[in-house]
Coordinates of C-alpha atoms (C1' of nucleotides) in Angstrom, one line a residue:
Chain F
X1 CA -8.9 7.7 0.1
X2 CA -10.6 10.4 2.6
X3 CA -10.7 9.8 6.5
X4 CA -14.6 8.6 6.6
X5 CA -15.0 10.5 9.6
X6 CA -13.3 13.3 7.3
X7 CA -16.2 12.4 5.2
X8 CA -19.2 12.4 7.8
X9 CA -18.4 15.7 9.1
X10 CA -17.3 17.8 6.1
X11 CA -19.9 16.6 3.4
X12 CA -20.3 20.2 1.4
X13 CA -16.6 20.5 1.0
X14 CA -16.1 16.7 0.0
X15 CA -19.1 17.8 -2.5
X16 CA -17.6 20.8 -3.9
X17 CA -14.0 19.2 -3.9
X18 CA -15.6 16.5 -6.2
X19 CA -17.1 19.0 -8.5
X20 CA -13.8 21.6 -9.0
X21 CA -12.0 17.9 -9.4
X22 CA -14.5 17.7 -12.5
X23 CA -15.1 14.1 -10.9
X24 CA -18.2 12.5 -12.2
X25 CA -18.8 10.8 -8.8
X26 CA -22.1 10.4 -7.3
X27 CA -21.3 12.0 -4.2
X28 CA -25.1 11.7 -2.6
X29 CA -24.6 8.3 -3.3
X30 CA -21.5 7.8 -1.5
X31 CA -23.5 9.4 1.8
X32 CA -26.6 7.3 1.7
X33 CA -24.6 4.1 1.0
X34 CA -22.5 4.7 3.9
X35 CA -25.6 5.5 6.2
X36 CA -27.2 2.5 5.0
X37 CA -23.9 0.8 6.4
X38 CA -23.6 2.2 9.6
X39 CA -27.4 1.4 10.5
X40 CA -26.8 -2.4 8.8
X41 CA -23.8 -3.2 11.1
X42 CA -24.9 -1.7 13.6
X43 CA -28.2 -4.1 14.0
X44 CA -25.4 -7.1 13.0
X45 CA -23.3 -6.3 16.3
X46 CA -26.0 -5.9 18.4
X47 CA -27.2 -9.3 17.6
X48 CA -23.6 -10.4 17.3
X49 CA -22.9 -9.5 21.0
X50 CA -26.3 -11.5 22.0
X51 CA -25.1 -14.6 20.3
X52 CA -21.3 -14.2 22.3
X53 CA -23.2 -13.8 25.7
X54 CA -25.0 -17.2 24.7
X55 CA -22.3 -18.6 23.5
X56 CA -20.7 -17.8 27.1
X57 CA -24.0 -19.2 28.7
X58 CA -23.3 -22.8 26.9
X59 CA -19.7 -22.5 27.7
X60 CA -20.2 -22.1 31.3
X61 CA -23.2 -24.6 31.4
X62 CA -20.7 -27.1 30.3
X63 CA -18.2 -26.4 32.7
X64 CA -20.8 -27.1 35.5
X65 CA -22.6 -29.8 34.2
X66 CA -25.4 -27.9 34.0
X67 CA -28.1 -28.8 31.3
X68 CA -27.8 -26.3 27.9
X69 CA -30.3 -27.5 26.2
X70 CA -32.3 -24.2 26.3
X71 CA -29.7 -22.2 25.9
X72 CA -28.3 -24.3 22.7
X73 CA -32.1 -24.3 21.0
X74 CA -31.7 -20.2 22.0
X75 CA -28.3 -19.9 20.0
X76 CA -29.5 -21.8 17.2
X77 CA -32.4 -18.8 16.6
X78 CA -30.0 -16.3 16.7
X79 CA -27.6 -17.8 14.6
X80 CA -30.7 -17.9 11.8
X81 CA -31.2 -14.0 12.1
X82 CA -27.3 -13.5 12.4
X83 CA -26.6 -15.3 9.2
X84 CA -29.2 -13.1 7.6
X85 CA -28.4 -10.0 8.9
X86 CA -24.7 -10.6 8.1
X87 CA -25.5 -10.9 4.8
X88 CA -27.1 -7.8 4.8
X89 CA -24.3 -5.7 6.4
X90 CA -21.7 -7.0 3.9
X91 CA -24.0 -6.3 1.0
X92 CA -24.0 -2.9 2.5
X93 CA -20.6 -2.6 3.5
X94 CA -19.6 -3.5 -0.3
X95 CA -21.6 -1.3 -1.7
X96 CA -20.0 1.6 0.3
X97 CA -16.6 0.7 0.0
X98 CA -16.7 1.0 -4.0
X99 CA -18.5 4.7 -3.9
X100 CA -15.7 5.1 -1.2
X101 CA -12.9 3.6 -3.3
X102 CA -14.1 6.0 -6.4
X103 CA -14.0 9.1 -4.0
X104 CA -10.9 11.4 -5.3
X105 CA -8.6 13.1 -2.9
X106 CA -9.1 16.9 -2.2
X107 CA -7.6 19.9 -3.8
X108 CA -5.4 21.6 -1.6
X109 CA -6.3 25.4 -0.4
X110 CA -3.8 26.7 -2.9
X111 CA -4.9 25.4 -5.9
X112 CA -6.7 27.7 -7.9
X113 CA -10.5 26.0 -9.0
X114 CA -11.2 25.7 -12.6
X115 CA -10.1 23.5 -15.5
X116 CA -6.9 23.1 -17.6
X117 CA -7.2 26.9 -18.9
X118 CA -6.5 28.0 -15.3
X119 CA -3.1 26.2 -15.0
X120 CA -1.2 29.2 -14.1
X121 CA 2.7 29.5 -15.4
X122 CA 4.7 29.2 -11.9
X123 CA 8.3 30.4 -12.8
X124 CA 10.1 29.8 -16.2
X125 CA 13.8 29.1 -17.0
X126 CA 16.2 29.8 -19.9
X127 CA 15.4 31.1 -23.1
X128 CA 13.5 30.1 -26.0
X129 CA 15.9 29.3 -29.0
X130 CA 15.3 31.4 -32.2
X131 CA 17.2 29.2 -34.9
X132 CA 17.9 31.3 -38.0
X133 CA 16.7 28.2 -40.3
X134 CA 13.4 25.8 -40.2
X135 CA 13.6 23.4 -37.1
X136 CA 12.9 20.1 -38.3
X137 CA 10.1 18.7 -36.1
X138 CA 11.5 15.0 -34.2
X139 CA 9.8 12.6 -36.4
X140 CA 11.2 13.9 -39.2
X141 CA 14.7 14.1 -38.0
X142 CA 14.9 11.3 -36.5
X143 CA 14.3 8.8 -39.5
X144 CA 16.6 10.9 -41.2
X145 CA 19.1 10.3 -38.9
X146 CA 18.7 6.9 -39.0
X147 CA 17.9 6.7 -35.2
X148 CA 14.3 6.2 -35.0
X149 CA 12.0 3.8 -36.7
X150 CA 8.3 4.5 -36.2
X151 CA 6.5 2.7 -38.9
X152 CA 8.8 -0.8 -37.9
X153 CA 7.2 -0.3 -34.6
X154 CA 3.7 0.4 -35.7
X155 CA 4.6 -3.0 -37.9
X156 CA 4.8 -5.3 -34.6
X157 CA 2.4 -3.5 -32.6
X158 CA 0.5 -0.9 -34.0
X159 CA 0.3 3.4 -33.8
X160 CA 1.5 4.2 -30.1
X161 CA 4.5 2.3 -30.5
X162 CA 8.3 3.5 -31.0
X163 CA 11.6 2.0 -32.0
X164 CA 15.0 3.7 -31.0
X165 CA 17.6 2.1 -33.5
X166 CA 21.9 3.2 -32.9
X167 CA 22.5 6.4 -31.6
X168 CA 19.1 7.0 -30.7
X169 CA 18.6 3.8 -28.4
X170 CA 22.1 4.8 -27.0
X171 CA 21.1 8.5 -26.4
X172 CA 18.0 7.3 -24.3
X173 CA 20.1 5.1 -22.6
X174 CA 22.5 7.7 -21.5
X175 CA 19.4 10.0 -20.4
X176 CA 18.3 7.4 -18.3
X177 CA 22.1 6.6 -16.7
X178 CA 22.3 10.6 -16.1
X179 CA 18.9 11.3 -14.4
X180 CA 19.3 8.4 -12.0
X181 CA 22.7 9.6 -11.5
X182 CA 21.1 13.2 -10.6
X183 CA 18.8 12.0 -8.3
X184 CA 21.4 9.4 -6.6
X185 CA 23.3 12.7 -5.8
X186 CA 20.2 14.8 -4.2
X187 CA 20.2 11.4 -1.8
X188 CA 17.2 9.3 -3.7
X189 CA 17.9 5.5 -3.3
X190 CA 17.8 3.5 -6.7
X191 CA 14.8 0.9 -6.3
X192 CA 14.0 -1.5 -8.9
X193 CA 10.4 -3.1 -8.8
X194 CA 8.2 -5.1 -10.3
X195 CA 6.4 -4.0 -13.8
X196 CA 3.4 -6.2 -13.1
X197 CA 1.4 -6.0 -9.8
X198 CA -1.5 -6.6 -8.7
X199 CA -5.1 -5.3 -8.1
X200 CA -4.3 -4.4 -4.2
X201 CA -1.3 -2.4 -5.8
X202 CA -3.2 -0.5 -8.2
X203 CA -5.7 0.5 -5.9
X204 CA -3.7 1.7 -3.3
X205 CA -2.3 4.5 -5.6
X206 CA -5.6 5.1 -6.9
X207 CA -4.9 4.0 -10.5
X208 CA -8.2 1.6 -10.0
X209 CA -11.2 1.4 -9.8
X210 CA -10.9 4.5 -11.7
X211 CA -8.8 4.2 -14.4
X212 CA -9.7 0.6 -15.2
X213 CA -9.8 1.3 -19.0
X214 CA -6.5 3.1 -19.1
X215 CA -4.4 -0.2 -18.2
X216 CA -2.9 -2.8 -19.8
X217 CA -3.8 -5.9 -18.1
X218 CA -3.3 -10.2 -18.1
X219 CA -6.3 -11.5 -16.7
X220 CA -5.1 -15.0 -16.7
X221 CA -2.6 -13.7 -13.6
X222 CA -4.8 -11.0 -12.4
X223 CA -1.9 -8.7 -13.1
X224 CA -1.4 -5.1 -14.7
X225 CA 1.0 -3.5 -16.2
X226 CA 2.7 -0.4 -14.2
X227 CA 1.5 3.0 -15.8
X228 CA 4.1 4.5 -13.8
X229 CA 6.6 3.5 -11.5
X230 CA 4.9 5.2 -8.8
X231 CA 2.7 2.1 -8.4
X232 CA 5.5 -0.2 -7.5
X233 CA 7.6 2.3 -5.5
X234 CA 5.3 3.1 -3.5
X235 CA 3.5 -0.2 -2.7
X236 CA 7.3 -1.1 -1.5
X237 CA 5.7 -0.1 2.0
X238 CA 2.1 -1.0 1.5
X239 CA 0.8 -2.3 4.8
X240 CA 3.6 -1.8 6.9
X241 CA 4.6 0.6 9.7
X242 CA 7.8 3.0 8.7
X243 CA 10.2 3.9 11.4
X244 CA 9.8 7.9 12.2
X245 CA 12.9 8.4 12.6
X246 CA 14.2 7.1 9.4
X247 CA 11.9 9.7 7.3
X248 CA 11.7 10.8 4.7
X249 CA 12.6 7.5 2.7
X250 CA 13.3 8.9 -0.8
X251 CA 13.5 6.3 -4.0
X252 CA 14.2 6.7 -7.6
X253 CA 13.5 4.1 -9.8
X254 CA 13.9 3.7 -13.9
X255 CA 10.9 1.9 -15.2
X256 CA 8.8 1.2 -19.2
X257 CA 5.3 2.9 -18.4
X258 CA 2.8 1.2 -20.1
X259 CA -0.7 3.8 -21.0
X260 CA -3.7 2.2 -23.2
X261 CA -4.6 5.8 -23.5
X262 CA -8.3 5.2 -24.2
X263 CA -10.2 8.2 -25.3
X264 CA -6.5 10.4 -26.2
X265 CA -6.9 9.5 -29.4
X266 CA -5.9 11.8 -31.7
X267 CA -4.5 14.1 -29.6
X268 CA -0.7 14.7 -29.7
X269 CA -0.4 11.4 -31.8
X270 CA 2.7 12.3 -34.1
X271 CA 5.8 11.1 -33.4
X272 CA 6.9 10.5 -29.5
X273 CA 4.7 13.1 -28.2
X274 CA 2.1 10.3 -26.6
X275 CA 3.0 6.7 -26.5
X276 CA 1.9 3.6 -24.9
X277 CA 5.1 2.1 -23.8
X278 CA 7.7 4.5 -22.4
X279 CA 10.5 4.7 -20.3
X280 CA 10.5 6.8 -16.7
X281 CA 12.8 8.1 -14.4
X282 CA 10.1 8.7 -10.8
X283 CA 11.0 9.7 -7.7
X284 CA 8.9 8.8 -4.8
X285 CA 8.9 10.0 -1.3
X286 CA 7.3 8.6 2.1
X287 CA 7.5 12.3 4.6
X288 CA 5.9 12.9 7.7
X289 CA 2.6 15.0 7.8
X290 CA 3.0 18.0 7.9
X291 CA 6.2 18.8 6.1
X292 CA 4.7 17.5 2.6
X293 CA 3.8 20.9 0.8
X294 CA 7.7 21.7 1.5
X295 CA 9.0 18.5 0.5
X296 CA 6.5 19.3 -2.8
X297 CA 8.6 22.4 -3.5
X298 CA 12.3 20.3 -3.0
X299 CA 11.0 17.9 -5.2
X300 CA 9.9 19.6 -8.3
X301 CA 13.4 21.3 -8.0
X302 CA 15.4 18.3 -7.9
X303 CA 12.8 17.0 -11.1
X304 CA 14.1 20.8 -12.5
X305 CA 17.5 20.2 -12.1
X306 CA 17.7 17.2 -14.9
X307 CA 16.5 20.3 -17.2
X308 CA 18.7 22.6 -15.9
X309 CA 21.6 20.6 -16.2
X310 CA 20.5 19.7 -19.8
X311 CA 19.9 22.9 -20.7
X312 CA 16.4 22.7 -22.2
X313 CA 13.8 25.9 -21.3
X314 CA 11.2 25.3 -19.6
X315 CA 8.3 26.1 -17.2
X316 CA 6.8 25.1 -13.7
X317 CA 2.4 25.4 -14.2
X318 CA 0.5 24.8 -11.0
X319 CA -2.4 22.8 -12.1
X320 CA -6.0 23.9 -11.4
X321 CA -8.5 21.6 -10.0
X322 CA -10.2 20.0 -12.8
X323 CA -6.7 19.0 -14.1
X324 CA -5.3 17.3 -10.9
X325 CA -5.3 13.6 -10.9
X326 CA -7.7 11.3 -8.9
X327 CA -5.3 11.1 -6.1
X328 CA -3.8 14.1 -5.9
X329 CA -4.0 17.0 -3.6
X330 CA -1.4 19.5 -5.5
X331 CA 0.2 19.2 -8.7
X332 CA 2.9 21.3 -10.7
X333 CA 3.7 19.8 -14.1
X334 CA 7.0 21.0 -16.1
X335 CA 6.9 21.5 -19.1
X336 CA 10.3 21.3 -21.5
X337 CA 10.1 23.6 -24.7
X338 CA 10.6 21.6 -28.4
X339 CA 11.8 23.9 -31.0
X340 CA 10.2 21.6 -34.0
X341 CA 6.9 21.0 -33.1
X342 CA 6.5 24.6 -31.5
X343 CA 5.2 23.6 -27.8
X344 CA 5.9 23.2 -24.2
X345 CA 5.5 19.3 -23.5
X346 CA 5.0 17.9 -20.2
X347 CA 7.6 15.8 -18.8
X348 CA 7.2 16.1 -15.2
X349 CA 4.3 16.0 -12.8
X350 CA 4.9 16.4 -9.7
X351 CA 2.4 15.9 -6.9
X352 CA 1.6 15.9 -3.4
X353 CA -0.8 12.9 -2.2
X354 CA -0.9 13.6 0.6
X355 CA -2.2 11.0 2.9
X356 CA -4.8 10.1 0.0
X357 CA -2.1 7.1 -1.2
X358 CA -0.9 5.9 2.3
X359 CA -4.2 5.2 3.6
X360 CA -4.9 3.3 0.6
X361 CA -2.4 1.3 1.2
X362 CA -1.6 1.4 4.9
X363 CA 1.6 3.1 5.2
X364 CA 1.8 4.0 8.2
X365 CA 4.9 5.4 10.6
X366 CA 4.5 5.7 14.7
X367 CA 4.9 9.6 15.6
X368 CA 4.7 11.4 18.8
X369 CA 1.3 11.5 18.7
X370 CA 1.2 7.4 17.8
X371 CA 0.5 5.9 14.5
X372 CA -0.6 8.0 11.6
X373 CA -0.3 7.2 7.4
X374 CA 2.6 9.4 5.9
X375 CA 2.4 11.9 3.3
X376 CA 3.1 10.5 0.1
X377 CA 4.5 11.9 -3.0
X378 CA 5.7 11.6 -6.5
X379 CA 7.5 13.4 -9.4
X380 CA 8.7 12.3 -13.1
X381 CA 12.1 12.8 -12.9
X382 CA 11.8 12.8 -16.0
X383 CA 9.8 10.8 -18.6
X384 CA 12.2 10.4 -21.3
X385 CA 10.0 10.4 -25.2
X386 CA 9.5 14.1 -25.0
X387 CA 12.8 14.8 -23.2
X388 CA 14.1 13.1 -26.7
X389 CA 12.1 15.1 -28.4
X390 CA 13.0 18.5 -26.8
X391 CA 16.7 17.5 -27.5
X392 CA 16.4 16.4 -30.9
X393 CA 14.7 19.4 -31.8
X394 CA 16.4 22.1 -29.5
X395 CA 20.1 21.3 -30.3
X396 CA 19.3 21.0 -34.1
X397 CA 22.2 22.2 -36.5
X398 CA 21.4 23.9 -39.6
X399 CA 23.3 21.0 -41.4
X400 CA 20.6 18.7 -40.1
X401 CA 22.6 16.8 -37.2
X402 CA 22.1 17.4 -33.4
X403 CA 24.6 18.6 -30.6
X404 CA 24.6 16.4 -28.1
X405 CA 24.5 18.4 -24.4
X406 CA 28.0 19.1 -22.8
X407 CA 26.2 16.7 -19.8
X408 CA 25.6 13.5 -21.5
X409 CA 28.9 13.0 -23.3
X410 CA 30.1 11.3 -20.8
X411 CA 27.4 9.0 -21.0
X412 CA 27.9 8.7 -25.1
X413 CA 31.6 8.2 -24.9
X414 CA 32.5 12.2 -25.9
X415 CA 30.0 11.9 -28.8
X416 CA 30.1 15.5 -29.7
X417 CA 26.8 15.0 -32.3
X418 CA 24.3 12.6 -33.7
X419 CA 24.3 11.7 -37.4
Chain C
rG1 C1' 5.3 -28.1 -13.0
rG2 C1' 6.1 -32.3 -9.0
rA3 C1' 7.1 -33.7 -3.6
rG4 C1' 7.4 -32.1 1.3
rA5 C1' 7.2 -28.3 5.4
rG6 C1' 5.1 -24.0 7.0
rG7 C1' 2.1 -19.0 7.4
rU8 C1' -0.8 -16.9 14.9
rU9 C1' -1.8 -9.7 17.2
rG10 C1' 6.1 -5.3 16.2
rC11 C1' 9.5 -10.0 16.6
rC12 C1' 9.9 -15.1 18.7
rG13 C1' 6.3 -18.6 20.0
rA14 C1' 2.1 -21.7 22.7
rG15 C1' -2.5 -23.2 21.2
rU16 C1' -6.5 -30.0 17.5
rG17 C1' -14.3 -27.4 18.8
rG18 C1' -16.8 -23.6 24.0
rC19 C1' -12.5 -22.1 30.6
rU20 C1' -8.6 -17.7 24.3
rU21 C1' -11.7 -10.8 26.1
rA22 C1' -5.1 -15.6 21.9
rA23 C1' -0.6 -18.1 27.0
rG24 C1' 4.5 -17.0 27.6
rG25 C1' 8.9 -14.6 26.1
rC26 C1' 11.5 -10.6 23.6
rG27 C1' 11.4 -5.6 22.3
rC28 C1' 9.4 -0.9 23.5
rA29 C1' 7.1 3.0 27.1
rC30 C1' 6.3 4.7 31.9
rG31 C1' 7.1 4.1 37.1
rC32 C1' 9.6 1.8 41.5
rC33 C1' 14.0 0.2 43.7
rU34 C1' 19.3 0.3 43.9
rG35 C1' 24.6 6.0 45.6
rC36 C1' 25.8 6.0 40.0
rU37 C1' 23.7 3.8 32.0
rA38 C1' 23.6 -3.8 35.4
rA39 C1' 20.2 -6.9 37.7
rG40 C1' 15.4 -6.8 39.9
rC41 C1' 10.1 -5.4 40.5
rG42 C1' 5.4 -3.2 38.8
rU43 C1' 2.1 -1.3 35.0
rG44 C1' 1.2 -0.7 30.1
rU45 C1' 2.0 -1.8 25.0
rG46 C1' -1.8 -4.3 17.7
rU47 C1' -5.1 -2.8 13.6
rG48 C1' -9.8 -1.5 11.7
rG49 C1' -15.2 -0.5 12.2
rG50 C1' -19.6 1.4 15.0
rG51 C1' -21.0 4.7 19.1
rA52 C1' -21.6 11.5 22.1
rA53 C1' -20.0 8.1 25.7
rA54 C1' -20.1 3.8 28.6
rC55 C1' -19.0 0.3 25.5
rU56 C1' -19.1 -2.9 21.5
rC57 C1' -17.9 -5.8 16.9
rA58 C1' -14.3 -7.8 13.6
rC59 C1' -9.3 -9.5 12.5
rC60 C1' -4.8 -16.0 13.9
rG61 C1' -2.3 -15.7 5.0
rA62 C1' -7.3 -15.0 1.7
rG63 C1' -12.1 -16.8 0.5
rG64 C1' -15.9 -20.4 1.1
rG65 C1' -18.0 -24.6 4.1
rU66 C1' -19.4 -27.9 8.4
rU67 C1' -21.4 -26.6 13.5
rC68 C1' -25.8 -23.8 18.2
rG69 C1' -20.4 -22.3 18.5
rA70 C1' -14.0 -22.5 14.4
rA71 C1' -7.2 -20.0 15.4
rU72 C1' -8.6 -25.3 16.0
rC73 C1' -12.4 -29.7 11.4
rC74 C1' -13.2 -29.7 5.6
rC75 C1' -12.5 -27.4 0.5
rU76 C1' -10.3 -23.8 -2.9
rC77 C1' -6.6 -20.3 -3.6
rC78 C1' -2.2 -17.2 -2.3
rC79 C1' 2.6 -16.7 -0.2
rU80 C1' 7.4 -18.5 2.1
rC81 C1' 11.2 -22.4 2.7
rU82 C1' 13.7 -27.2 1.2
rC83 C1' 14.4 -30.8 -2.7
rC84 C1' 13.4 -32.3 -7.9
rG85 C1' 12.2 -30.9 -13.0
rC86 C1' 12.1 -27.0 -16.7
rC87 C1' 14.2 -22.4 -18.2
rA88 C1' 16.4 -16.5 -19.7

RNA sequence: GGAGAGGUUGCCGAGUGGCUUAAGGCGCACGCCUGCUAAGCGUGUGUGGGGAAACUCACCGAGGGUUCGAAUCCCUCCCUCUCCGCCA
């Protein structure tokens, strides 16, 4: 969330931040509410201050024997109107906080206004494969091959779902082994953490309130499951003051995403291409202010590198407004290219949260200018489904099999191909 | 799941209804002193909210309650530790 005095003294940019967000928030709403706060609390103190100074009076009676009758019969009033009054400023105070909770995080100065048609291409890297013969699309080849078994899956749990059977369970393992691997050598520290957490969690990263209907959830705990791992990374330091000197802290953690996807539906649906359960290799970062927008830049390269290294094209887009997420301030997605189904596919999103997330969650570090919340940020590093799927269709051979990248043999014990 | 013990402002820790604006210690910061990184002395040192400011309010795991008044009494819940049970 914003600074409130952020908020107070910058009310046309907070407005016009909401609207290139494409944020349905009622920001008018958010400034009455909070007025309606101050001026409620305000009166509570006031009268809250009279009842300590009576309270003193009775306290000091006592002492001297003196007779509080008058002053006990005074405190007894007040403490009538105070109860009231209370009630009043935490009706208020609630009613603020969740227009305050639901405000999203503004667009940095560099990213360009507008919606997803204004994503603008960054940088791209390698080529484009031409195969001389028809590119099976994944879904295809991957029953074929005996390594994939969608309609079992949709058997146990319906459309969304995905089983990786032999070589294809293996191959996913080995992506996973490799990325963490990567990112181990660029100096991440491997973090596992909890797939379930709770409300607190989820709104300190600014999944909730917003994206309420976009969780999975077991009420009887009061627990959700992780869309990304980002949630439990970086609640690892919620409400807790980091050492200065030790930053950045950078994690990387292998985790299942789970994604209701409410209102995706049929878009993308085929095959891998958008799941509800998936696995993720994220790296998280806690940096000091002011050196986030560089650590942005280090850390879509180090997300890069996984594609470099396995050879798939692809390309760095800088979203536009209306395409960043709730929370963040900047976001470049990459995109990987899949021969079969004809497309770029996202498999990285890397963003800058600025101190949107910390304050959330009160992560905090003591500077020389005394305690501030870090920057936070994030970046898929990389989800693996489409990473799969650019593999499975990329390194196709015309005899129907799949080369299996120089970089992941190791991984496979040599396994030159699939099938 | 059962029994017991706990949860106090960075850490330790005092505190069973008003004299707590939470003692004291440690750590940390600044200063003093000392002829040299020790000892000693002094001062300061939490977070959040409101206010232009002076200043003020809240916070003793969380939430309710009793009371004129709650860190302190009562209730519910959460977490940690020990033991037992169950279990991948």
């Amino acid at each position: 969330m914003l600074d409130r005095k952020f908020l107070r003294e910058n009310r046309e940019l907070v407005t016009a931040a909401v609207a290139a967000k494409r944020d349905t928030v009622d920001v008018g709403a958010y400034y009455s509410a909070d007025g309606e706060r101050r001026a409620c609390l305000q009166e509570f103190e006031e009268l809250q201050a009279e009842a300590n100074r009576a309270n003193k009076a009775i306290a000091a009676g006592r002492k001297s024997g003196a007779d509080t009758g008058a002053d006990i019969a005074r405190m007894k009033e007040i403490s009538v109107r105070l109860k009231d009054l209370r009630q009043q400023a935490d009706a208020a105070e609630a009613a603020a906080e969740t227009l305050y909770l639901r405000l999203p995080n503004v667009p940095h100065a560099s990213v360009r206004t507008g919606g997803e048609q204004d994503n603008t291409v960054v940088r791209t890297w390698g080529e484009i494969p031409a195969p001389a013969f028809a590119v099976k699309p994944h879904w295809d080849l991957g029953a074929e091959l005996g390594i994939m078994d969608l309609e079992a899956a949709a058997r146990m749990s319906g459309s969304g779902f995905t089983l990786l059977t032999g070589q294809g369970a293996r191959l996913e393992r080995a992506l996973i082994n490799f990325m963490l691997d990567v990112h181990l050598e660029q100096g991440y520290v491997e973090v596992n953490a909890p797939y379930l957490v709770n409300r607190d969690a989820m709104t300190g990263t600014g999944q909730l309130p917003k994206m309420e209907e976009d969780m999975y959830a077991c009420p009887l705990d009061g627990l959700y499951l992780i869309p990304t791992a980002e949630v439990s990374v970086t609640n690892m330091h919620r409400q807790s003051t980091l050492d200065w000197e030790r930053l950045p802290l950078k994690y990387v953690a292998f985790s299942p995403c789970f994604r209701r996807e409410a209102g995706a539906a049929g878009k993308d649906t085929r095959g891998l291409l958008r799941v509800h359960q998936f696995h993720k290799v994220e790296m998280v970062q806690f940096v000091r202010p002011g050196t986030s927008y560089e650590t942005l830049e280090t850390l879509t390269d180090d997300a890069e590198e996984i594609l470099r290294r396995l050879g798939l094209p692809y390309r760095v887009v800088a979203l536009a407004s209306g395409d960043l997420s709730f929370a963040a301030a900047k976001c470049y997605d990459l995109e990987a290219w899949a021969a079969g189904v004809g497309k770029w596919l996202e498999v990285s999103s890397c963003s800058n949260f600025e101190d949107f997330q910390a304050r959330r969650a009160g992560i905090r570090a003591k500077g020389p200018d005394g305690a501030v919340f870090v920057h936070t940020l994030n970046g898929s590093g990389l989800a693996l489904p489409r990473v799969l799927v650019a593999i499975l269709e990329n390194y196709q051979t015309p005899d129907g099999r799949v080369r299996v990248p120089e970089v992941l043999r190791p991984y496979l014990g040599g396994l030159e191909h699939l099938g």
